[in-house]
Amino acid sequence: MSGSSDDPSFLPSVQILHLKKIAQNGGADDRWKVVLSDGNRFLSGMCATQLNIKVNSGEIAQFGIINVNEFLVNTLPSGQKIVIVLRCELVQNPGSRIGNPVDITKAGNVGSAQAQPSGGVGGGAQPMYGKVESAGNPYGGGGSNPYGSRGNSGGMGMSGQGSSNPVIRTNASSQSFTPISGLNMYSNRWVIRAKITNKSEIRTWSNAKGEGSLFSVVVLDSSGTDVKCTFFKEAVDKFYNLLEEGRVYTFSGGRLKVANMQYNTCKSQFEITFDQNSEIHLQDDAEDIQESYDFVKIAALSEMEPSGFVDILAVVKHVSDPAVIVSKKSGKEMTKCELTIQDDSGADVRLTVWGDLAANAQTKFANSPIVAFKRARISDYGGRSLSGSGCSVNPTIPQANQLRQWWADNGSNTQARSLSSAGGGARGADPFEQRKTVSSIKEEQLGYNEKPDWLSFKATITFLKKDKAGDEGAWYTACFNSGDPCKNMFKATQTSDGFFHCDKCQQTHEKCVRRFIFSGTVADDTSTSWVSVFNEQAESMFNGVKADELYEKIAEGDRDSYDSTFAKASCTEWIIKCKVKQEHVGDESRVKTSIVSLTPIDYAAESRNLLAALGV
């Protein structure tokens, strides 16, 4: 048996003489040792972990004859060579050993085989390790492969000329590259050629072990597989300014680790870490590397499980103002921007982008471009919403041209069903088919779980509790500081000199900001429930009237304006989303229902949904 894994045309057929499971520690994936034979010689090898499913199903089993479609050869410190089978397919299983093969390490000359006259089964393909000098072919003919030829000659290069690299691809300049899909933990001598599709900002960290910086890129090669690459410390200084999105580079000298797929959206099962000793070189031609997508229609998102990933092709029809929030986990500021995207399925959805992409969103997504979003994460936070960072604006793909034509013809005037509202987060109303009734709060015992329960229903506001002790209205005085950490939300107490002091930021201001807070009742044809109403929802209910405006009216002696504002909101109908949570006050516990969003009813859309539900 002879040949080289550097020759991608060499596709040997061998028999599995022995298959043994190797014990692993720490919950690692099972490993399987194999002994492979061509009928004349045998050698030891390993199955890559991606073949475990075939072993467990019985497709890969003792005495099975397999076509080896992809493999690599590794050299151990002792000099012994072992074959790592990466991809294979079963031909048949005769149920017993074929021939009397001998150990390749004791078989004498294992150099390159010379072509033999055709004969026997399969014609002229040679055994994997070289010329058979004495035993002959037990299947007849002069030295032909007893398992048949697949039109290839040559072999695995076990005579010292072999390579320990994975299966390779060659570009026009004859330089050999490893496809990202062929990367594995058994070899570190690889070079990949790939295009950067996404590049992150530089992030810093500081903990008990030290401090440093990092950034990451996602790279894609011509095999259609992408992988996440991370650079630390000195590698940040060396490579950050060198690497640009959309450019093609060769990468080598990185270390592989198994990816955490909970946070990794790439196709590769690995991640790569590069240091300052890694080698990266710019390439000129990028035409052979094209992003591949598996697009899902927006309307289908309501039927999909949250936490999954999808590719979406859509028109960006609205871009909100970028906002800076503070991460609850890290305490650091993060820039976010919410996009409303729509396709020709009759639905739109909110998609949140982050970081530099969010900061530049209003420029990047101006004029309703067609955008392909790669591996956006699905969330049920507010009906359905998406979060993503990898995207291509106005991609040159047929589906984009079709969507652009639809939008230009009449799509921009189409009334879309929103899967998530502009309120953000859990405030989005649920789709029509997911709505419940007011009676569901008690019937389904909502609010008694560890986490809050959420529900949407169509209901009428029947009562609003607007009166408070004294002349104050239905609000509280909040800190005048609009920045961190207060953001006009935390209570400020009026001091004896007329100023307002905030315990959160420990500042005293001459003024305050008043924010609505009151309770009321809502009802549908099944039940009535008390609800709590907060500032944003009250402003929606009052058509944008703010608490400070009503305070000024009362201060001027115009109490009627205050009363009429609440009266106008009574007996109005809304799509209401609520959070239901059990609260403990002293020794008592009670279930509190709070309104988190109010959506005006689109009666035309509501009628269509009702007719569809009735099957009309």
Coordinates of C-alpha atoms in Angstrom, one line a residue:
M1 CA 0.0 0.0 0.0
S2 CA 1.5 3.3 -1.0
G3 CA 0.5 6.8 -1.8
S4 CA 0.0 10.2 -0.2
S5 CA -2.8 12.1 1.6
D6 CA -1.6 15.1 -0.3
D7 CA -3.1 13.6 -3.5
P8 CA -6.8 14.4 -3.3
S9 CA -7.5 11.9 -6.2
F10 CA -6.4 8.9 -4.1
L11 CA -9.5 7.3 -2.6
P12 CA -8.6 3.9 -1.2
S13 CA -11.0 1.0 -0.4
V14 CA -10.1 -1.1 2.6
Q15 CA -11.5 -3.6 5.1
I16 CA -11.9 -3.0 8.8
L17 CA -10.3 -5.9 10.5
H18 CA -10.7 -4.6 14.1
L19 CA -12.7 -1.9 15.8
K20 CA -12.0 -1.0 19.4
K21 CA -13.4 1.8 21.7
I22 CA -10.8 3.8 23.6
A23 CA -11.8 5.0 27.1
Q24 CA -12.0 8.8 27.5
N25 CA -11.9 10.9 30.6
G26 CA -13.9 14.0 31.5
G27 CA -16.9 13.3 29.3
A28 CA -14.9 13.6 26.1
D29 CA -16.3 12.2 22.8
D30 CA -15.7 8.5 22.2
R31 CA -12.6 7.5 20.2
W32 CA -12.4 4.4 18.1
K33 CA -9.2 2.6 17.0
V34 CA -9.4 0.7 13.7
V35 CA -7.1 -1.8 11.9
L36 CA -7.4 -1.4 8.2
S37 CA -6.4 -3.9 5.5
D38 CA -6.2 -4.0 1.7
G39 CA -6.0 -7.8 1.7
N40 CA -2.2 -7.8 1.7
R41 CA -1.1 -5.5 4.5
F42 CA -2.8 -4.0 7.5
L43 CA -2.1 -0.9 9.7
S44 CA -3.5 0.8 12.7
G45 CA -5.6 4.0 12.5
M46 CA -8.3 6.1 14.2
C47 CA -11.7 7.2 13.3
A48 CA -12.3 11.0 13.6
T49 CA -15.0 11.8 16.2
Q50 CA -17.4 12.9 13.5
L51 CA -17.6 9.3 12.4
N52 CA -19.0 8.2 15.9
I53 CA -22.5 8.4 14.6
K54 CA -21.7 5.8 11.9
V55 CA -19.9 3.6 14.4
N56 CA -22.9 3.7 16.8
S57 CA -25.3 3.0 14.0
G58 CA -23.4 -0.1 12.9
E59 CA -22.5 1.3 9.5
I60 CA -18.8 1.2 10.5
A61 CA -18.2 -2.3 11.9
Q62 CA -15.8 -5.1 11.9
F63 CA -15.1 -6.7 8.5
G64 CA -16.9 -3.9 6.7
I65 CA -15.4 -2.7 3.4
I66 CA -15.3 1.1 3.2
N67 CA -14.4 3.7 0.7
V68 CA -12.1 6.2 2.4
N69 CA -13.1 9.6 1.0
E70 CA -10.9 11.8 3.2
F71 CA -8.0 11.0 5.5
L72 CA -4.7 12.1 6.9
V73 CA -1.5 10.4 8.0
N74 CA 0.1 11.3 11.4
T75 CA 3.6 10.4 12.5
L76 CA 4.0 9.4 16.2
P77 CA 7.2 10.3 18.1
S78 CA 8.3 6.7 17.7
G79 CA 8.2 7.1 13.9
Q80 CA 5.1 4.9 13.5
K81 CA 2.5 6.3 11.1
I82 CA -1.2 6.0 11.7
V83 CA -4.1 6.9 9.5
I84 CA -6.9 9.1 10.7
V85 CA -10.1 8.4 8.8
L86 CA -12.1 11.6 8.4
R87 CA -14.8 10.6 5.9
C88 CA -15.8 7.2 4.6
E89 CA -18.8 5.2 3.2
L90 CA -19.7 1.6 3.5
V91 CA -19.5 -0.6 0.4
Q92 CA -20.5 -4.0 1.9
N93 CA -19.8 -6.2 4.9
P94 CA -18.9 -9.8 3.9
G95 CA -18.8 -10.8 7.6
S96 CA -15.3 -12.2 7.6
R97 CA -11.7 -11.3 7.0
I98 CA -10.6 -11.2 3.3
G99 CA -7.1 -12.6 2.6
N100 CA -4.2 -13.0 5.0
P101 CA -2.7 -9.5 5.4
V102 CA 0.5 -8.9 7.4
D103 CA 1.5 -6.0 9.6
I104 CA 2.8 -3.1 7.4
T105 CA 5.6 -2.4 9.9
K106 CA 7.0 -5.9 9.4
A107 CA 6.4 -6.3 5.7
G108 CA 9.8 -5.1 4.4
N109 CA 9.7 -2.7 1.5
V110 CA 6.7 -0.4 1.6
G111 CA 7.9 2.0 -1.0
S112 CA 5.9 3.3 -3.9
A113 CA 4.1 0.7 -5.9
Q114 CA 4.6 0.4 -9.6
A115 CA 1.6 0.0 -11.8
Q116 CA 0.6 -3.7 -12.2
P117 CA -1.1 -5.3 -15.1
S118 CA -4.9 -5.3 -14.7
G119 CA -6.5 -8.4 -13.5
G120 CA -8.6 -9.7 -10.7
V121 CA -11.4 -7.7 -9.2
G122 CA -11.4 -4.0 -10.0
G123 CA -8.5 -3.6 -12.5
G124 CA -5.4 -1.6 -11.9
A125 CA -5.8 0.3 -8.6
Q126 CA -2.9 -0.4 -6.3
P127 CA -3.1 -1.5 -2.6
M128 CA -2.7 1.3 -0.1
Y129 CA 0.9 0.7 0.9
G130 CA 2.8 -0.5 -2.0
K131 CA 3.9 -3.4 -4.1
V132 CA 3.3 -6.9 -2.8
E133 CA 6.5 -8.9 -3.4
S134 CA 5.8 -12.4 -2.2
A135 CA 2.4 -13.4 -1.0
G136 CA 0.5 -12.5 -4.1
N137 CA -3.1 -11.4 -4.4
P138 CA -5.4 -14.0 -2.9
Y139 CA -8.2 -12.8 -5.2
G140 CA -6.4 -13.5 -8.4
G141 CA -4.6 -11.2 -10.8
G142 CA -1.3 -9.6 -10.5
G143 CA -1.3 -7.2 -7.5
S144 CA -4.6 -5.5 -8.1
N145 CA -6.6 -4.0 -5.2
P146 CA -8.9 -6.9 -4.0
Y147 CA -11.7 -4.4 -3.1
G148 CA -11.9 -2.8 -6.5
S149 CA -10.7 0.4 -8.1
R150 CA -12.3 3.8 -8.0
G151 CA -10.1 5.0 -10.8
N152 CA -7.1 6.1 -8.8
S153 CA -3.6 5.0 -8.4
G154 CA -1.0 5.9 -5.8
G155 CA -1.3 5.6 -2.1
M156 CA -0.8 7.0 1.4
G157 CA 2.9 7.7 1.4
M158 CA 3.9 5.6 4.3
S159 CA 7.5 5.3 3.2
G160 CA 8.6 8.6 4.5
Q161 CA 7.3 10.6 1.6
G162 CA 3.8 10.9 3.2
S163 CA 2.4 14.1 4.7
S164 CA 0.7 14.6 8.1
N165 CA -1.5 17.4 6.7
P166 CA -5.2 16.9 6.2
V167 CA -6.7 16.5 2.7
I168 CA -5.8 19.6 0.8
R169 CA -7.0 21.8 -2.0
T170 CA -4.7 23.6 -4.5
N171 CA -5.2 27.1 -5.9
A172 CA -4.1 28.5 -9.2
S173 CA -0.7 29.3 -7.9
S174 CA -0.2 25.6 -6.9
Q175 CA 0.0 26.4 -3.2
S176 CA -1.8 23.8 -1.1
F177 CA -4.4 24.7 1.4
T178 CA -6.5 22.8 4.0
P179 CA -10.2 23.3 3.7
I180 CA -11.8 24.6 7.0
S181 CA -14.1 21.6 6.9
G182 CA -11.0 19.4 7.0
L183 CA -9.4 20.9 10.1
N184 CA -9.1 18.4 13.0
M185 CA -7.3 18.0 16.3
Y186 CA -4.8 15.5 14.9
S187 CA -2.7 17.9 12.9
N188 CA -1.4 21.4 13.4
R189 CA 0.5 21.7 10.1
W190 CA -2.2 23.4 8.1
V191 CA -2.7 26.5 6.0
I192 CA -6.2 27.8 5.3
R193 CA -7.1 30.4 2.7
A194 CA -10.2 32.3 3.7
K195 CA -12.2 35.6 3.5
I196 CA -13.0 37.6 6.6
T197 CA -16.7 38.0 6.8
N198 CA -16.9 39.6 10.2
K199 CA -14.5 41.4 12.5
S200 CA -15.1 42.4 16.1
E201 CA -14.0 45.4 18.1
I202 CA -11.0 45.1 20.4
R203 CA -12.1 44.1 23.9
T204 CA -10.1 44.3 27.1
W205 CA -10.3 42.2 30.3
S206 CA -8.8 42.4 33.8
N207 CA -9.1 39.7 36.5
A208 CA -7.1 38.0 39.1
K209 CA -5.0 36.2 36.4
G210 CA -4.0 39.4 34.7
E211 CA -5.3 41.7 32.0
G212 CA -5.1 41.9 28.2
S213 CA -7.0 42.5 25.0
L214 CA -8.6 40.4 22.3
F215 CA -10.6 40.5 19.1
S216 CA -12.1 37.9 16.8
V217 CA -12.9 37.4 13.1
V218 CA -15.0 35.0 11.3
V219 CA -13.4 33.6 8.1
L220 CA -15.0 31.6 5.3
D221 CA -13.3 29.5 2.6
S222 CA -14.3 28.1 -0.7
S223 CA -15.6 24.9 0.9
G224 CA -18.5 27.0 2.3
T225 CA -17.4 26.5 5.9
D226 CA -16.7 29.3 8.3
V227 CA -14.7 29.3 11.6
K228 CA -14.2 31.8 14.4
C229 CA -10.6 33.0 15.0
T230 CA -9.5 34.8 18.2
F231 CA -6.4 36.9 18.7
F232 CA -5.0 37.7 22.2
K233 CA -2.6 40.3 23.6
E234 CA 0.5 40.8 21.3
A235 CA -1.4 39.2 18.4
V236 CA -4.0 42.1 18.7
D237 CA -1.3 44.7 18.2
K238 CA 0.2 42.8 15.3
F239 CA -2.9 41.8 13.3
Y240 CA -5.8 44.0 14.1
N241 CA -5.0 46.8 11.6
L242 CA -3.8 44.3 9.0
L243 CA -7.1 42.4 8.8
E244 CA -10.1 43.9 6.9
E245 CA -13.5 42.5 6.3
G246 CA -14.1 41.3 2.7
R247 CA -10.4 40.6 2.1
V248 CA -8.8 37.1 1.6
Y249 CA -5.8 35.9 3.6
T250 CA -3.8 32.8 4.3
F251 CA -3.7 31.7 7.9
S252 CA -1.3 29.3 9.6
G253 CA 0.2 28.6 13.0
G254 CA -3.0 28.7 15.0
R255 CA -4.2 26.4 17.7
L256 CA -7.5 24.5 17.4
K257 CA -10.0 23.9 20.2
V258 CA -13.5 22.5 20.2
A259 CA -16.0 25.3 19.8
N260 CA -18.7 26.1 22.4
M261 CA -21.7 25.9 20.1
Q262 CA -23.9 27.8 22.6
Y263 CA -22.0 31.0 21.7
N264 CA -20.4 30.1 18.3
T265 CA -22.6 30.6 15.2
C266 CA -20.1 29.1 12.7
K267 CA -20.4 25.8 10.8
S268 CA -17.0 24.5 12.0
Q269 CA -16.9 22.5 15.1
F270 CA -13.6 24.1 16.1
E271 CA -12.3 27.6 16.9
I272 CA -8.8 28.8 16.2
T273 CA -6.6 30.9 18.5
F274 CA -3.7 32.9 16.9
D275 CA -0.8 34.4 18.7
Q276 CA 2.0 36.8 17.6
N277 CA 4.0 33.9 16.0
S278 CA 1.1 32.9 13.6
E279 CA 1.5 33.7 9.9
I280 CA -1.1 35.7 8.0
H281 CA -0.7 36.9 4.4
L282 CA -3.0 38.9 2.2
Q283 CA -4.2 37.2 -1.0
D284 CA -5.4 39.0 -4.2
D285 CA -8.2 36.9 -5.6
A286 CA -11.5 36.4 -3.6
E287 CA -13.9 35.5 -6.4
D288 CA -13.9 31.8 -5.6
I289 CA -15.1 32.4 -2.0
Q290 CA -18.8 33.1 -1.9
E291 CA -21.0 33.1 1.2
S292 CA -23.6 30.3 1.2
Y293 CA -27.0 30.8 2.8
D294 CA -30.0 28.7 3.9
F295 CA -32.6 31.4 4.0
V296 CA -35.8 31.2 6.1
K297 CA -38.9 33.3 5.6
I298 CA -39.7 35.7 8.4
A299 CA -43.3 34.4 8.7
A300 CA -41.8 31.0 9.6
L301 CA -40.0 32.3 12.6
S302 CA -43.1 32.2 14.8
E303 CA -43.1 28.4 14.4
M304 CA -39.4 28.0 15.2
E305 CA -37.8 27.2 18.5
P306 CA -36.0 30.1 20.3
S307 CA -32.2 30.0 20.7
G308 CA -31.7 28.6 17.2
F309 CA -30.0 30.3 14.3
V310 CA -31.3 31.2 10.9
D311 CA -30.2 33.0 7.7
I312 CA -32.6 35.8 6.7
L313 CA -32.8 37.8 3.5
A314 CA -34.9 40.9 4.0
V315 CA -35.5 44.6 3.4
V316 CA -34.4 46.9 6.2
K317 CA -37.5 49.2 6.3
H318 CA -36.7 51.0 9.6
V319 CA -33.6 51.8 11.6
S320 CA -33.9 53.1 15.1
D321 CA -31.5 55.5 16.8
P322 CA -28.5 53.7 18.3
A323 CA -28.7 53.3 22.1
V324 CA -26.0 52.6 24.7
I325 CA -26.9 50.1 27.4
V326 CA -25.0 48.7 30.4
S327 CA -24.5 44.9 30.3
K328 CA -25.9 43.2 33.4
K329 CA -23.1 40.6 33.3
S330 CA -20.0 42.7 32.7
G331 CA -21.2 46.1 33.7
K332 CA -19.8 47.6 30.5
E333 CA -21.5 49.8 28.0
M334 CA -22.7 48.3 24.8
T335 CA -24.1 50.0 21.7
K336 CA -27.2 48.5 20.2
C337 CA -29.5 49.4 17.3
E338 CA -32.9 47.8 16.4
L339 CA -33.8 47.2 12.8
T340 CA -37.2 46.4 11.4
I341 CA -36.8 44.0 8.5
Q342 CA -39.5 42.6 6.2
D343 CA -39.6 40.0 3.4
D344 CA -42.2 38.8 0.9
S345 CA -43.8 36.4 3.4
G346 CA -46.1 39.0 4.8
A347 CA -44.3 39.5 8.1
D348 CA -41.7 41.7 9.6
V349 CA -39.5 41.3 12.7
R350 CA -37.2 43.3 14.9
L351 CA -33.5 42.4 14.6
T352 CA -30.9 43.9 17.0
V353 CA -27.3 44.6 15.9
W354 CA -24.5 45.5 18.3
G355 CA -21.1 47.3 18.5
D356 CA -19.6 49.1 15.6
L357 CA -22.4 47.8 13.3
A358 CA -25.0 49.4 15.6
A359 CA -23.1 52.7 15.8
N360 CA -23.0 52.9 12.0
A361 CA -26.4 51.3 11.4
Q362 CA -28.2 54.5 10.2
T363 CA -25.6 55.0 7.5
K364 CA -25.0 51.3 6.5
F365 CA -28.8 50.4 6.3
A366 CA -30.0 53.7 4.8
N367 CA -32.5 53.7 1.9
S368 CA -34.1 50.3 2.6
P369 CA -31.3 48.0 1.3
I370 CA -31.6 44.3 0.8
V371 CA -29.5 42.6 3.5
A372 CA -28.6 38.9 4.0
F373 CA -28.1 38.2 7.7
K374 CA -26.0 35.1 8.5
R375 CA -26.8 32.9 11.5
A376 CA -29.1 35.4 13.4
R377 CA -30.2 34.1 16.8
I378 CA -33.9 33.6 17.3
S379 CA -35.4 34.9 20.6
D380 CA -38.9 34.7 22.1
Y381 CA -38.2 37.9 24.0
G382 CA -41.3 39.8 22.8
G383 CA -43.0 37.4 20.5
R384 CA -40.2 36.7 18.1
S385 CA -37.1 38.8 17.6
L386 CA -33.6 38.3 16.1
S387 CA -30.1 39.3 17.1
G388 CA -27.1 39.2 14.8
S389 CA -23.9 40.7 13.6
G390 CA -22.9 39.0 10.4
C391 CA -24.5 40.5 7.4
S392 CA -24.0 41.4 3.7
V393 CA -25.7 44.6 2.3
N394 CA -27.1 44.2 -1.2
P395 CA -25.6 40.8 -1.9
T396 CA -25.1 39.8 -5.5
I397 CA -27.3 36.6 -5.3
P398 CA -30.5 35.8 -7.3
Q399 CA -32.7 35.8 -4.2
A400 CA -31.7 39.4 -3.5
N401 CA -32.6 40.5 -7.0
Q402 CA -36.0 38.9 -6.7
L403 CA -36.7 40.5 -3.3
R404 CA -35.6 43.9 -4.6
Q405 CA -38.0 43.7 -7.5
W406 CA -40.8 42.7 -5.2
W407 CA -40.1 45.7 -2.9
A408 CA -39.9 48.1 -5.9
D409 CA -43.2 46.8 -7.5
N410 CA -45.5 47.0 -4.5
G411 CA -43.8 45.4 -1.5
S412 CA -43.1 48.7 0.2
N413 CA -46.8 49.4 0.4
T414 CA -47.7 45.9 1.7
Q415 CA -49.2 45.7 5.2
A416 CA -47.0 43.3 7.2
R417 CA -47.8 41.3 10.3
S418 CA -45.3 42.2 13.0
L419 CA -43.8 39.3 14.9
S420 CA -42.3 41.8 17.4
S421 CA -43.2 45.3 18.3
A422 CA -41.0 48.5 18.3
G423 CA -41.2 48.6 22.1
G424 CA -38.3 46.2 22.4
G425 CA -37.5 43.2 24.5
A426 CA -40.4 41.5 26.2
R427 CA -42.7 44.3 25.3
G428 CA -43.6 43.0 21.9
A429 CA -47.2 41.7 21.5
D430 CA -47.5 38.0 20.7
P431 CA -48.8 36.9 17.2
F432 CA -52.6 36.5 16.9
E433 CA -52.5 32.7 17.2
Q434 CA -50.5 32.9 20.5
R435 CA -52.9 35.3 22.3
K436 CA -54.8 34.3 25.4
T437 CA -57.7 35.7 27.4
V438 CA -57.7 37.7 30.6
S439 CA -59.2 34.6 32.4
S440 CA -56.0 32.7 31.5
I441 CA -54.1 34.5 34.3
K442 CA -56.1 32.6 36.9
E443 CA -57.0 29.5 35.0
E444 CA -53.4 28.7 34.1
Q445 CA -52.1 29.8 37.5
L446 CA -49.7 32.2 35.9
G447 CA -47.1 34.0 38.0
Y448 CA -46.3 31.1 40.4
N449 CA -43.2 30.0 38.5
E450 CA -39.6 30.9 39.4
K451 CA -39.5 33.2 36.4
P452 CA -42.3 35.6 35.3
D453 CA -45.0 34.5 32.9
W454 CA -45.9 36.5 29.9
L455 CA -49.2 36.7 27.9
S456 CA -50.9 38.9 25.4
F457 CA -54.7 39.5 25.1
K458 CA -57.1 42.0 23.5
A459 CA -58.9 43.9 26.2
T460 CA -60.6 47.1 27.1
I461 CA -59.4 49.5 29.8
T462 CA -62.3 49.8 32.2
F463 CA -60.8 51.8 35.1
L464 CA -57.7 53.9 35.9
K465 CA -56.8 54.9 39.4
K466 CA -55.8 58.5 39.0
D467 CA -56.2 59.9 42.5
K468 CA -53.4 60.1 45.0
A469 CA -53.2 61.6 48.5
G470 CA -52.9 65.4 48.3
D471 CA -52.7 67.3 45.1
E472 CA -50.1 65.0 43.5
G473 CA -51.1 63.1 40.4
A474 CA -50.5 59.4 39.4
W475 CA -46.7 59.7 39.2
Y476 CA -43.5 59.7 41.2
T477 CA -40.6 62.1 41.2
A478 CA -37.5 60.6 39.4
C479 CA -33.9 61.7 39.3
F480 CA -33.2 64.5 36.9
N481 CA -29.9 62.7 35.8
S482 CA -30.6 61.3 32.3
G483 CA -27.2 59.5 32.2
D484 CA -25.9 56.5 34.0
P485 CA -26.7 55.1 36.5
C486 CA -30.1 56.8 36.9
K487 CA -31.4 57.5 33.4
N488 CA -34.4 59.4 34.9
M489 CA -35.8 56.2 36.4
F490 CA -34.8 56.1 40.1
K491 CA -36.8 57.9 42.7
A492 CA -35.7 61.4 43.9
T493 CA -37.0 62.7 47.2
Q494 CA -37.7 66.4 47.7
T495 CA -35.7 68.0 50.5
S496 CA -36.7 70.8 52.9
D497 CA -35.1 73.4 50.6
G498 CA -37.1 72.3 47.6
F499 CA -34.4 70.4 45.8
F500 CA -34.5 66.7 44.8
H501 CA -32.0 64.2 46.1
C502 CA -31.3 60.8 44.5
D503 CA -30.0 57.9 46.6
K504 CA -28.8 56.1 43.6
C505 CA -26.3 58.6 42.2
Q506 CA -26.1 60.6 45.5
Q507 CA -26.7 63.8 43.6
T508 CA -29.1 66.7 44.4
H509 CA -30.8 68.6 41.6
E510 CA -33.0 71.6 41.4
K511 CA -35.5 69.8 39.2
C512 CA -36.9 66.3 38.9
V513 CA -38.6 64.2 36.1
R514 CA -42.1 62.9 36.9
R515 CA -43.0 59.4 35.7
F516 CA -46.4 57.8 35.6
I517 CA -47.2 54.9 37.9
F518 CA -50.7 53.8 38.7
S519 CA -53.1 50.8 38.6
G520 CA -56.3 50.1 36.7
T521 CA -58.5 47.3 35.5
V522 CA -58.8 45.6 32.0
A523 CA -61.5 43.3 30.8
D524 CA -62.5 41.1 27.9
D525 CA -65.5 38.8 27.5
T526 CA -63.9 36.2 29.9
S527 CA -62.8 38.1 33.0
T528 CA -61.5 41.3 34.6
S529 CA -58.0 41.8 36.1
W530 CA -56.1 44.5 38.0
V531 CA -53.0 45.7 36.3
S532 CA -50.1 48.0 37.1
V533 CA -49.2 50.7 34.6
F534 CA -45.8 52.4 34.2
N535 CA -44.5 55.4 32.4
E536 CA -43.9 54.2 28.9
Q537 CA -47.2 52.4 28.7
A538 CA -49.1 55.3 30.3
E539 CA -47.7 57.7 27.7
S540 CA -48.9 55.3 24.9
M541 CA -52.3 55.2 26.6
F542 CA -52.4 59.0 26.8
N543 CA -51.3 59.6 23.2
G544 CA -47.8 60.9 24.2
V545 CA -48.8 63.2 27.1
K546 CA -46.1 63.2 29.7
A547 CA -46.5 63.4 33.5
D548 CA -44.6 66.7 33.7
E549 CA -47.1 68.2 31.3
L550 CA -50.0 67.2 33.5
Y551 CA -48.2 68.4 36.6
E552 CA -47.8 71.8 35.0
K553 CA -51.6 71.9 34.3
I554 CA -52.4 71.1 37.9
A555 CA -49.9 73.7 39.1
E556 CA -51.7 76.2 37.0
G557 CA -55.0 75.2 38.5
D558 CA -56.3 73.3 35.5
R559 CA -57.3 70.0 37.2
D560 CA -59.8 69.3 34.4
S561 CA -57.1 68.6 31.9
Y562 CA -55.6 66.0 34.2
D563 CA -59.0 64.3 34.7
S564 CA -60.0 64.4 31.0
T565 CA -56.7 62.8 30.0
F566 CA -57.5 59.8 32.1
A567 CA -61.2 59.8 31.0
K568 CA -60.2 59.7 27.3
A569 CA -58.1 56.6 27.9
S570 CA -60.9 54.7 29.7
C571 CA -63.0 52.4 27.5
T572 CA -60.3 52.1 24.8
E573 CA -59.4 48.8 23.3
W574 CA -55.8 47.6 23.0
I575 CA -53.6 44.5 22.3
I576 CA -52.0 44.3 25.8
K577 CA -48.9 42.3 26.8
C578 CA -48.5 41.6 30.5
K579 CA -45.9 40.2 32.8
V580 CA -47.3 38.1 35.6
K581 CA -45.2 37.5 38.7
Q582 CA -45.8 36.5 42.3
E583 CA -44.5 39.2 44.8
H584 CA -43.9 38.9 48.5
V585 CA -44.9 42.0 50.6
G586 CA -44.2 41.4 54.3
D587 CA -45.8 38.1 55.2
E588 CA -48.2 38.2 52.3
S589 CA -47.7 37.0 48.7
R590 CA -49.8 38.2 45.8
V591 CA -49.7 37.8 42.0
K592 CA -49.0 41.1 40.3
T593 CA -49.9 41.7 36.6
S594 CA -48.0 44.5 34.9
I595 CA -48.5 46.0 31.5
V596 CA -45.3 45.9 29.4
S597 CA -46.8 47.0 26.0
L598 CA -49.9 48.5 24.5
T599 CA -50.4 48.1 20.8
P600 CA -53.2 49.9 19.0
I601 CA -55.6 47.6 17.2
D602 CA -55.4 47.4 13.5
Y603 CA -59.0 46.4 12.8
A604 CA -58.4 45.5 9.2
A605 CA -55.6 43.1 10.2
E606 CA -57.6 41.9 13.1
S607 CA -60.5 41.0 10.8
R608 CA -58.2 39.1 8.4
N609 CA -56.8 37.1 11.4
L610 CA -60.3 36.3 12.6
L611 CA -61.4 35.1 9.2
A612 CA -58.3 33.0 8.8
A613 CA -58.9 31.4 12.3
L614 CA -62.4 30.6 11.2
G615 CA -61.1 29.0 8.0
V616 CA -63.1 31.5 5.8

